[in-house]
Coordinates of C-alpha atoms in Angstrom, one line a residue:
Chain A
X1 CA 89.5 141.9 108.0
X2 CA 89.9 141.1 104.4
X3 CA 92.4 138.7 103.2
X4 CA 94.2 138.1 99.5
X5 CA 92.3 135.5 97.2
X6 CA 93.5 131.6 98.1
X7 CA 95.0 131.2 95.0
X8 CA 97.0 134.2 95.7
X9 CA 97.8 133.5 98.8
X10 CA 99.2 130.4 97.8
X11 CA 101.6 131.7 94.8
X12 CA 102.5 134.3 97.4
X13 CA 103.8 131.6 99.9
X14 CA 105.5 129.9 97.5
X15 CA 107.3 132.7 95.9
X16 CA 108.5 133.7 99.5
X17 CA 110.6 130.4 99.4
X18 CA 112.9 132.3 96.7
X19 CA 116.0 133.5 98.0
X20 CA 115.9 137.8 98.8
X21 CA 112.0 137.2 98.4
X22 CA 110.1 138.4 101.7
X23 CA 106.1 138.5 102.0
X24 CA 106.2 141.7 100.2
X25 CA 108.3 141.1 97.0
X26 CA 106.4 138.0 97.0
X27 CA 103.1 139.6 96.9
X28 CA 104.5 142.4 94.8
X29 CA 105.3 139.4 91.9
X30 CA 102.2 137.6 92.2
X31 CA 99.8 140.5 92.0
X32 CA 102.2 141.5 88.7
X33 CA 101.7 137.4 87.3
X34 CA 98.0 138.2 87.7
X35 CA 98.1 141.1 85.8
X36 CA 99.9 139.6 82.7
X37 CA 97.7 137.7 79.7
X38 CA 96.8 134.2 81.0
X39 CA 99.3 132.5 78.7
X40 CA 102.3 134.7 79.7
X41 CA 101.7 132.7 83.4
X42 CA 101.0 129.7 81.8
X43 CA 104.4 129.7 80.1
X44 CA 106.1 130.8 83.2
X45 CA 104.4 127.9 85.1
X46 CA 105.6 125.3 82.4
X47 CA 109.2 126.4 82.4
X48 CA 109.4 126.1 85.9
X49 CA 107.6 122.8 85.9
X50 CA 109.8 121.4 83.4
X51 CA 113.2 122.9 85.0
X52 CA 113.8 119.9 86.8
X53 CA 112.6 117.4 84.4
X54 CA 115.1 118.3 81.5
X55 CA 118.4 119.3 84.0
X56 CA 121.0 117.7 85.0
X57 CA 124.4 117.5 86.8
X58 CA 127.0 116.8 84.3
X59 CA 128.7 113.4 85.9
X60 CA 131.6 115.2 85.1
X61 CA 131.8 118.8 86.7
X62 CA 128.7 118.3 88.1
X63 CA 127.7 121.6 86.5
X64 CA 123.7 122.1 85.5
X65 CA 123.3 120.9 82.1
X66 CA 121.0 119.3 79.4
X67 CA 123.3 116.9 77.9
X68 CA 125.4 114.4 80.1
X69 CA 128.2 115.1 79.5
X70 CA 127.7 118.8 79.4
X71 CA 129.1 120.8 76.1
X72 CA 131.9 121.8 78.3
X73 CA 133.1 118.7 79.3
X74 CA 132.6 117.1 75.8
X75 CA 134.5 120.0 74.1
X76 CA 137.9 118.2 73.0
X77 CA 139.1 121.2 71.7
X78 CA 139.6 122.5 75.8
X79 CA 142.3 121.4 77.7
X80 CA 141.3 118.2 79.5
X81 CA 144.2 118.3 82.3
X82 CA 143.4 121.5 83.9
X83 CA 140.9 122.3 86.6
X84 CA 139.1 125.2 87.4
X85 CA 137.3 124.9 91.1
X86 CA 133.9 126.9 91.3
X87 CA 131.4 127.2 93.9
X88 CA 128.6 127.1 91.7
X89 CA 126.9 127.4 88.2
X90 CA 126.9 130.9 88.2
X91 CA 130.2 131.3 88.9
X92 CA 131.6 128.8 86.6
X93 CA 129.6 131.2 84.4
X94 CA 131.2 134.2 85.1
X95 CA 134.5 132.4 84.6
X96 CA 133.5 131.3 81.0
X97 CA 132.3 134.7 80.2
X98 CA 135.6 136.0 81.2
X99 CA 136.9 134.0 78.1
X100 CA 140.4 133.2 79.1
X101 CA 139.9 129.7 80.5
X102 CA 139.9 127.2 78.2
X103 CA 140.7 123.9 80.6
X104 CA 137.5 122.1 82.4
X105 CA 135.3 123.0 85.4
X106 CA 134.3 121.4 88.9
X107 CA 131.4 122.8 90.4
X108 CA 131.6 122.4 94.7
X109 CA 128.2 123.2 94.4
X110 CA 129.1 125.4 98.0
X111 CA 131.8 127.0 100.1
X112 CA 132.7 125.4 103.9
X113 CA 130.6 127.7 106.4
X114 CA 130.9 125.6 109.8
X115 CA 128.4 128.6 111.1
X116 CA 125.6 127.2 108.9
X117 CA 126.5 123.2 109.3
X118 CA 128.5 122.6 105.4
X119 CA 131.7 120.8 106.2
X120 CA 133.7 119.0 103.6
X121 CA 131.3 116.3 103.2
X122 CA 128.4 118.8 101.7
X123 CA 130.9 119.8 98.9
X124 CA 131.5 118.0 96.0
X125 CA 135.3 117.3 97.5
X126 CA 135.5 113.6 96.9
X127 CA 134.3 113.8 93.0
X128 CA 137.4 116.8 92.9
X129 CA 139.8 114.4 94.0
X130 CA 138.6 111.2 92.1
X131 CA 139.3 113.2 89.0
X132 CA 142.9 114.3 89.4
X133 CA 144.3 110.0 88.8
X134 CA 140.8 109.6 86.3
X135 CA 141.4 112.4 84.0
X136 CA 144.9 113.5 85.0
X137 CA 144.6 116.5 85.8
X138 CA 147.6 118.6 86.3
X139 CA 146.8 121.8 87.3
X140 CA 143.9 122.8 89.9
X141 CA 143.1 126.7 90.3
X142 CA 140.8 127.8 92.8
X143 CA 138.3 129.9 91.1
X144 CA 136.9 130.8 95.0
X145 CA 135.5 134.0 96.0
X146 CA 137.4 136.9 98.7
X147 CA 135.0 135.8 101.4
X148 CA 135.3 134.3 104.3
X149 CA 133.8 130.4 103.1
X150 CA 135.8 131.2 100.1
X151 CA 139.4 131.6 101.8
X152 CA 138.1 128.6 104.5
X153 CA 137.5 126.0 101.2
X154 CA 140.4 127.8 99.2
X155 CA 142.8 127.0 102.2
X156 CA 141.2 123.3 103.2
X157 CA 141.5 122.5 99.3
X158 CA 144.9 124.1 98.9
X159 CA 146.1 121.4 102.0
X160 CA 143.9 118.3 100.5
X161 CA 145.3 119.1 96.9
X162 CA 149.0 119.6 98.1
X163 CA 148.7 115.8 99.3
X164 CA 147.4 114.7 95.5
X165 CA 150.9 116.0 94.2
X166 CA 149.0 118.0 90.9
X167 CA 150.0 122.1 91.0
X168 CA 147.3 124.1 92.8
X169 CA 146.8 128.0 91.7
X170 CA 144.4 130.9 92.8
X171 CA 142.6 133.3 91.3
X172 CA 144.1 136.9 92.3
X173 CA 142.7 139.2 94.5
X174 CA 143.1 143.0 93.6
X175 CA 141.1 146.4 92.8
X176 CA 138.7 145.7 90.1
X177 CA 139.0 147.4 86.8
X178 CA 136.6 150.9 86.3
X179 CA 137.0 150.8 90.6
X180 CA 139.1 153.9 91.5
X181 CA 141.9 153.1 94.0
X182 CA 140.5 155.2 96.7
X183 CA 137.3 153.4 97.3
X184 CA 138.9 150.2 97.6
X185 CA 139.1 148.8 101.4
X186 CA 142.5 148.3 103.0
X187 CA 142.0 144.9 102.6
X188 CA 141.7 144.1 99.0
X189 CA 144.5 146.6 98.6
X190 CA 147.1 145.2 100.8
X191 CA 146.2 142.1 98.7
X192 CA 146.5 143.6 95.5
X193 CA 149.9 145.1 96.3
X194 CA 150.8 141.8 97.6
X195 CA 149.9 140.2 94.1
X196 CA 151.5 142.7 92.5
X197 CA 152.3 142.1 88.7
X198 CA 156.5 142.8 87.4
X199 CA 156.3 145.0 84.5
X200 CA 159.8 145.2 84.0
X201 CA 161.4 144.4 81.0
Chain B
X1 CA 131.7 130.2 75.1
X2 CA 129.0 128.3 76.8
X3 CA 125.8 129.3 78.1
X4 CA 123.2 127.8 80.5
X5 CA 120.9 125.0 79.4
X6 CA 118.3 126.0 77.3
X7 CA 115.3 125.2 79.9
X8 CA 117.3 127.4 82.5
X9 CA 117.9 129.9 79.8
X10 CA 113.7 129.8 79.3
X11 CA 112.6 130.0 82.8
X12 CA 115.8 133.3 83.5
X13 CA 113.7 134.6 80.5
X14 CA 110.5 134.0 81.8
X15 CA 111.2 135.3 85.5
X16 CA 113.3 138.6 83.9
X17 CA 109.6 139.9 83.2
X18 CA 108.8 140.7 86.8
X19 CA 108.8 143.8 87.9
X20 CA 111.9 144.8 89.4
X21 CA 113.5 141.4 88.5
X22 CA 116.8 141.9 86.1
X23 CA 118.6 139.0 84.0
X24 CA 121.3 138.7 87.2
X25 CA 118.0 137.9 89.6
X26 CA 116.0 135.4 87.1
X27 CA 119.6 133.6 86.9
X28 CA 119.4 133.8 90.9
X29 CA 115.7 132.4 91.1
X30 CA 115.9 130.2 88.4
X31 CA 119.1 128.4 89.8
X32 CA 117.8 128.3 93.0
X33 CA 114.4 126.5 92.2
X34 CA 117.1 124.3 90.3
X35 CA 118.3 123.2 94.3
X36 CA 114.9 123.1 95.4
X37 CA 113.3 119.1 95.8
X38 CA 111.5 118.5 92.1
X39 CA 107.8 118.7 93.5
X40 CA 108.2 122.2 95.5
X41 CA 109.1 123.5 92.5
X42 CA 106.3 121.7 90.7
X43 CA 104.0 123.4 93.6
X44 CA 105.2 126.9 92.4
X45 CA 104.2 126.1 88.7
X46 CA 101.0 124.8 89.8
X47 CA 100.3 127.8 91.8
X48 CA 101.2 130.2 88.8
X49 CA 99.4 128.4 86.4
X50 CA 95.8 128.0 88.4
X51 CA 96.3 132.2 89.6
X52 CA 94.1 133.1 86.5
X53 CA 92.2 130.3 86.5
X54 CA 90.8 131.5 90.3
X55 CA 91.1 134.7 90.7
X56 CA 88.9 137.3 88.9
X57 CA 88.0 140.9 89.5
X58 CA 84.7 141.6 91.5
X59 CA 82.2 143.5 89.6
X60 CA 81.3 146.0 92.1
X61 CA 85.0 147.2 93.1
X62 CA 87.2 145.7 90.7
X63 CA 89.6 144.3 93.7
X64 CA 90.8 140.7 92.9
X65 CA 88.7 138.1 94.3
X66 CA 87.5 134.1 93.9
X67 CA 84.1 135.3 94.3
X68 CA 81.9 137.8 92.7
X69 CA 80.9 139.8 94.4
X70 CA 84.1 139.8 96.6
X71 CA 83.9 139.0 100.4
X72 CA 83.7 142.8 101.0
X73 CA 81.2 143.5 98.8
X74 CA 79.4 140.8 100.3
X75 CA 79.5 141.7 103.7
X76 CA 76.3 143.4 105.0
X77 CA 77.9 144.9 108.1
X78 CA 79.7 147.7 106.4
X79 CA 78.2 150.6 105.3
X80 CA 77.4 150.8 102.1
X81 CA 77.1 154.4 101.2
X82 CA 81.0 155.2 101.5
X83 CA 83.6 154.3 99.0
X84 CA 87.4 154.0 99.2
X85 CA 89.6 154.8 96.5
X86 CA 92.8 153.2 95.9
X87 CA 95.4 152.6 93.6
X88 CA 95.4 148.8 93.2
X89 CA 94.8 145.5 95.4
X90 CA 97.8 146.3 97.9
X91 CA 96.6 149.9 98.4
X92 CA 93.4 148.4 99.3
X93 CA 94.9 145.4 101.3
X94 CA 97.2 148.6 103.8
X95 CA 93.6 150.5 104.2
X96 CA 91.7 147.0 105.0
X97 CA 94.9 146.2 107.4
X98 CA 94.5 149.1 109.1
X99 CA 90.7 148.1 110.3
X100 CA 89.1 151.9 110.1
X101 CA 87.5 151.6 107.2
X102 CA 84.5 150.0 107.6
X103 CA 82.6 151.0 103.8
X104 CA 83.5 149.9 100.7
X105 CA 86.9 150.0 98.2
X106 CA 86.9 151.1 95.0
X107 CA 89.8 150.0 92.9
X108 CA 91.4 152.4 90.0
X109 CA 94.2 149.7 88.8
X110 CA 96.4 152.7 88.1
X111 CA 97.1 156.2 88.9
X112 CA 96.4 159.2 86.2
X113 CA 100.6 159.6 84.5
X114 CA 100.9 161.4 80.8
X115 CA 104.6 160.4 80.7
X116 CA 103.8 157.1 80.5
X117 CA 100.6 157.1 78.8
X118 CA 98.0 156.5 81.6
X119 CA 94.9 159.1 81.0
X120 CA 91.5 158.8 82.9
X121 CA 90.6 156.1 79.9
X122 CA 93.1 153.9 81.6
X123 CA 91.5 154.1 84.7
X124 CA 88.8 152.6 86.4
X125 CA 87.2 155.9 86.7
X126 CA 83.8 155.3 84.6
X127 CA 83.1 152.3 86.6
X128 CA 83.5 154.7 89.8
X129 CA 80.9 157.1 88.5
X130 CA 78.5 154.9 88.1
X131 CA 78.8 152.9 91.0
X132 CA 77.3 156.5 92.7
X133 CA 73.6 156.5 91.8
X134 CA 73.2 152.4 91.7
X135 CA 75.2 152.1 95.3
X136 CA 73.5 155.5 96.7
X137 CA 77.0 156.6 97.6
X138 CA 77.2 159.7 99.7
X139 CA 81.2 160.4 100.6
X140 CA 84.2 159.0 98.4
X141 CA 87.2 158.9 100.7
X142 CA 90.6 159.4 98.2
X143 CA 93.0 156.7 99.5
X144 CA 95.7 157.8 97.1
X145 CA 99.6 158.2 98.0
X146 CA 101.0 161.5 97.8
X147 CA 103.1 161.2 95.0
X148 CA 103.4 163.1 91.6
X149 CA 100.8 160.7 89.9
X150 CA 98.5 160.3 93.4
X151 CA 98.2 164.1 93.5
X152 CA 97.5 164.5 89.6
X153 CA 94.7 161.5 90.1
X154 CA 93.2 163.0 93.6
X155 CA 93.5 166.3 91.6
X156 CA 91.1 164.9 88.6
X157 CA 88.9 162.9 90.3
X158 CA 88.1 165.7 93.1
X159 CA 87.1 167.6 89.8
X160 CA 84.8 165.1 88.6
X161 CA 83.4 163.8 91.5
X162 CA 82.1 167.5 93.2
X163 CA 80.3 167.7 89.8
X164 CA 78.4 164.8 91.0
X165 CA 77.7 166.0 93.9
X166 CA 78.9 163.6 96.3
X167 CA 81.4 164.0 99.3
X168 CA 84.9 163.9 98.4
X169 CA 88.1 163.5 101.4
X170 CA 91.4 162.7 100.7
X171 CA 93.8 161.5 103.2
X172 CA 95.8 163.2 105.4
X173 CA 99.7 163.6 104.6
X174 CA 101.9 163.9 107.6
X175 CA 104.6 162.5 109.7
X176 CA 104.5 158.9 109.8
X177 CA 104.3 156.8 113.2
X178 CA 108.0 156.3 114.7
X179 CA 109.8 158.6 112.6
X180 CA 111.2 161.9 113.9
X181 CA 110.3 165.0 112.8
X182 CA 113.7 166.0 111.8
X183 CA 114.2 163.1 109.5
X184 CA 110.6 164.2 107.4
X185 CA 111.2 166.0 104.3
X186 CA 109.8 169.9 104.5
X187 CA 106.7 169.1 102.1
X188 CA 105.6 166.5 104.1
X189 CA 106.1 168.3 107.1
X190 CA 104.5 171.4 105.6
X191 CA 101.6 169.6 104.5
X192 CA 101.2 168.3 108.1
X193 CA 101.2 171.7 109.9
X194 CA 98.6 172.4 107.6
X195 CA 96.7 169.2 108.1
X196 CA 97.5 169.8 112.1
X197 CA 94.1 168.5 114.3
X198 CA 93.0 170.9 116.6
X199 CA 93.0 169.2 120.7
X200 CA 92.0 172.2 122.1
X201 CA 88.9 170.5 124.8

């Protein structure tokens, strides 16, 4: 029986390392990468070679960035005594797309899940709590996920924090806007009533 | 508001080109090569950039290969006076998988679709044709899925090919291994009462 090309074979095996990539994405890609103009691959090639050459973790927030430390954290006009807790990059991203944050970040870099082995020591804890005397930080909010490794690191942080003495806050959960109330599970609704916002005058 | 490093921001741009691959996945990928150790990702660039260095297409049957012509083409125990038609390289790849087929492939590197453009020029058809007298070829089996473009292709090439006088097959549609019959749609099903295979001893 006939078998792909090596070379093929071999972009095939590495693209199935990418996360939601099986054997058949992966083959799916590369037989797409051979079909482009050589020097559309070539570029591809050379941005991923020189990902890790040219970023960083900010020493800061430990978020990815070019500069050390990243345009974030060297922004003076954002508030320098507030925290805003993220699992990772792309969800310190979707905070700062949200546009109403305006203090700093620090990226856990990962949620507890004692099922897969990441305990307190695999998350960026200990930088966290260095910060709160070095940069005195006054407020913390817990920018964590509805999941279950989001309300386990919300609830170990919320205890840790509490010791530290600085005001810890968290993101609310509720029914997200465009989502019509009756597709929404129980769940997320008895929080959002929970949470619920006075309008009264 | 910020925005990723630039070199993330190149390789999300890079990776958003794949098929199937949106701006939300290439962020995905791209940070997730960002966690992998320097030289894996390193590997994956290598392997991109050396695919069209190593692969080409074999002359004879236009699959993708490292040699020309390919292993199959090369291989003096199949019979050489049947060809299969497919769509592309993974068409080709399910047929050879399958281990019936013991001739040779022909690869069309499209199916026939106005909408988007794609007319017999497009295809590998004229290579086909003359493959016929030079390869003596005496039945062209039509490996071609039967969707709205496989039908229209099947459709042409049936055409041209019975004006060349060679023997033409296509296929059969039915009801695929495992699944029950009252999950299959009523074409498919149609088209495999029609195709039914006669057991009568």
């Amino acid at each position: 029986m006939a078998a792909y090309p090596p070379a093929l074979l071999r972009l095939i095996t590495n693209l199935s390392r990418l996360p939601g990539v099986g054997e058949k994405t992966a083959t799916r890609l590369a037989l797409q990468i051979l079909r482009w103009p050589r020097e559309e691959a070539v570029e591809l090639a050379r941005s991923i070679a020189s990902l890790h050459e040219k970023v960083c973790l900010c020493s800061h927030c430990l978020n990815f960035a070019e500069t050390d430390p990243c345009p974030i954290c060297a922004d003076q006009s954002r508030r320098s005594d507030q925290l805003c807790v993220v699992e990772d990059p792309a969800a310190l991203m979707a905070v700062e797309k949200s546009g109403v944050f305006r203090g700093r970040y620090h990226v856990l870099h990962g949620l507890l899940s004692p099922r897969d082995g990441i305990g307190p020591q695999e998350l960026r804890i200990k930088e966290l709590l260095s910060r709160i005397p070095k940069e005195g930080i006054r407020e913390i909010i817990l920018a964590l996920s509805p999941t279950a490794p989001g309300e386990a690191t919300a609830a170990y942080l919320r205890d840790v924090l509490n010791r530290s003495g600085v005001r810890v806050s968290r993101i609310a959960c509720g029914v997200p806007m465009g989502m019509e109330i009756k597709y929404v599970d129980e769940m997320t609704l008895r929080l959002a009533i929970e949470g619920r916002r006075d309008l009264s005058a």
